Coordinates of C-alpha atoms in Angstrom, one line a residue:
X284 CA 102.4 179.6 147.4
X285 CA 105.7 182.3 148.1
X286 CA 105.0 184.0 145.4
X287 CA 101.4 184.6 146.1
X288 CA 102.1 185.5 149.8
X289 CA 104.3 188.1 148.8
X290 CA 102.2 189.4 146.0
X291 CA 99.4 189.6 148.8
X292 CA 101.8 191.3 151.0
X293 CA 102.1 193.9 148.0
X294 CA 98.6 194.8 147.7
X295 CA 97.8 195.2 151.9
X296 CA 101.1 197.7 151.3
X297 CA 99.4 199.5 148.2
X298 CA 96.3 199.4 149.7
X299 CA 97.5 201.0 152.6
X300 CA 99.4 203.6 150.7
X301 CA 95.9 204.5 148.8
X302 CA 93.7 205.4 152.2
X303 CA 96.7 207.5 153.5
X304 CA 97.3 209.5 150.7
X305 CA 93.5 209.4 150.4
X306 CA 93.1 210.8 153.7
X307 CA 95.2 213.5 153.0
X308 CA 92.3 215.1 151.7
X309 CA 89.9 217.6 153.3
X310 CA 86.6 216.1 151.8
X311 CA 87.7 212.3 152.7
X312 CA 89.4 213.7 156.0
X313 CA 85.3 215.4 156.8
X314 CA 83.3 211.5 155.5
X315 CA 85.7 209.4 157.4
X316 CA 84.8 211.7 160.4
X317 CA 80.9 211.4 159.8
X318 CA 81.2 208.0 159.3
X319 CA 83.1 207.4 162.6
X320 CA 81.2 209.1 164.4
X321 CA 78.3 207.2 162.8
X322 CA 79.4 204.4 163.7
X323 CA 79.6 205.5 167.1
X324 CA 76.1 206.8 167.7
X325 CA 75.1 203.7 166.7
X326 CA 76.5 201.4 168.9
X327 CA 76.2 203.5 172.0
X328 CA 72.9 205.1 171.6
X329 CA 70.9 203.4 168.6
X330 CA 69.8 204.4 165.2
X331 CA 67.7 207.6 167.1
X332 CA 70.2 210.4 165.5
X333 CA 69.8 212.0 162.6
X334 CA 73.7 213.7 160.6
X335 CA 73.1 217.0 160.7
X336 CA 76.2 218.7 160.0
X337 CA 80.0 218.5 160.4
X338 CA 82.7 221.5 161.1
X339 CA 86.0 221.7 161.2
X340 CA 87.9 223.7 164.3
X341 CA 91.3 224.7 162.7
X342 CA 92.3 225.6 166.3
X343 CA 92.1 222.8 167.7
X344 CA 92.4 220.3 164.3
X345 CA 89.2 218.1 165.0
X346 CA 85.7 217.8 163.5
X347 CA 82.3 218.6 165.0
X348 CA 79.9 216.4 164.1
X349 CA 76.2 217.0 164.6
X350 CA 73.2 215.4 165.1
X351 CA 69.8 215.7 165.8
X352 CA 67.8 213.2 168.7
X353 CA 64.0 211.9 167.9
X354 CA 63.1 215.3 170.5
X355 CA 64.6 217.3 167.4
X356 CA 67.3 218.4 170.6
X357 CA 71.0 218.7 169.2
X358 CA 74.2 216.5 170.1
X359 CA 78.2 216.9 169.1
X360 CA 80.8 214.8 169.0
X361 CA 84.3 215.8 168.9
X362 CA 86.5 213.2 166.2
X363 CA 89.9 213.6 166.0
X364 CA 93.1 213.4 164.7
X365 CA 92.8 215.6 161.5
X366 CA 94.7 213.1 159.2
X367 CA 93.0 210.2 159.9
X368 CA 89.6 211.3 162.2
X369 CA 88.1 208.0 163.4
X370 CA 88.0 208.2 167.4
X371 CA 85.5 210.2 168.8
X372 CA 87.1 212.1 172.2
X373 CA 83.9 214.4 173.0
X374 CA 80.5 213.4 174.0
X375 CA 77.8 215.7 174.5
X376 CA 75.4 213.6 175.6
X377 CA 77.6 212.1 178.3
X378 CA 79.1 215.5 178.7
X379 CA 82.5 213.8 179.2
X380 CA 85.7 213.5 177.6
X381 CA 87.1 210.3 176.7
X382 CA 90.4 208.0 176.7
X383 CA 92.6 210.3 174.5
X384 CA 94.5 212.4 177.1
X385 CA 97.0 213.0 174.4
X386 CA 94.8 215.1 171.9
X387 CA 92.1 216.1 174.7
X388 CA 94.8 219.5 175.9

């Protein structure tokens, strides 16, 4: 029993380490930012948006992910931080920064 538990803990840490290492690669970071924004958009606005493009802003260290709605209007969502971009920090529809004050300077 104890051996199985130890093996599970080792596997968990190996998987976590692999994820952390992969997140150092810019294309993986971009995909993570895209998926994080897609989840945010789906939860907050439904499936009426279409992904268009992603841009990295080196001055601010964040990703801007662009979508269009059914009226062909473009909207953007800022995803932070650079190395594990999973938090949407700005929503252009609500026109407000979300609750991440240490990144919104």
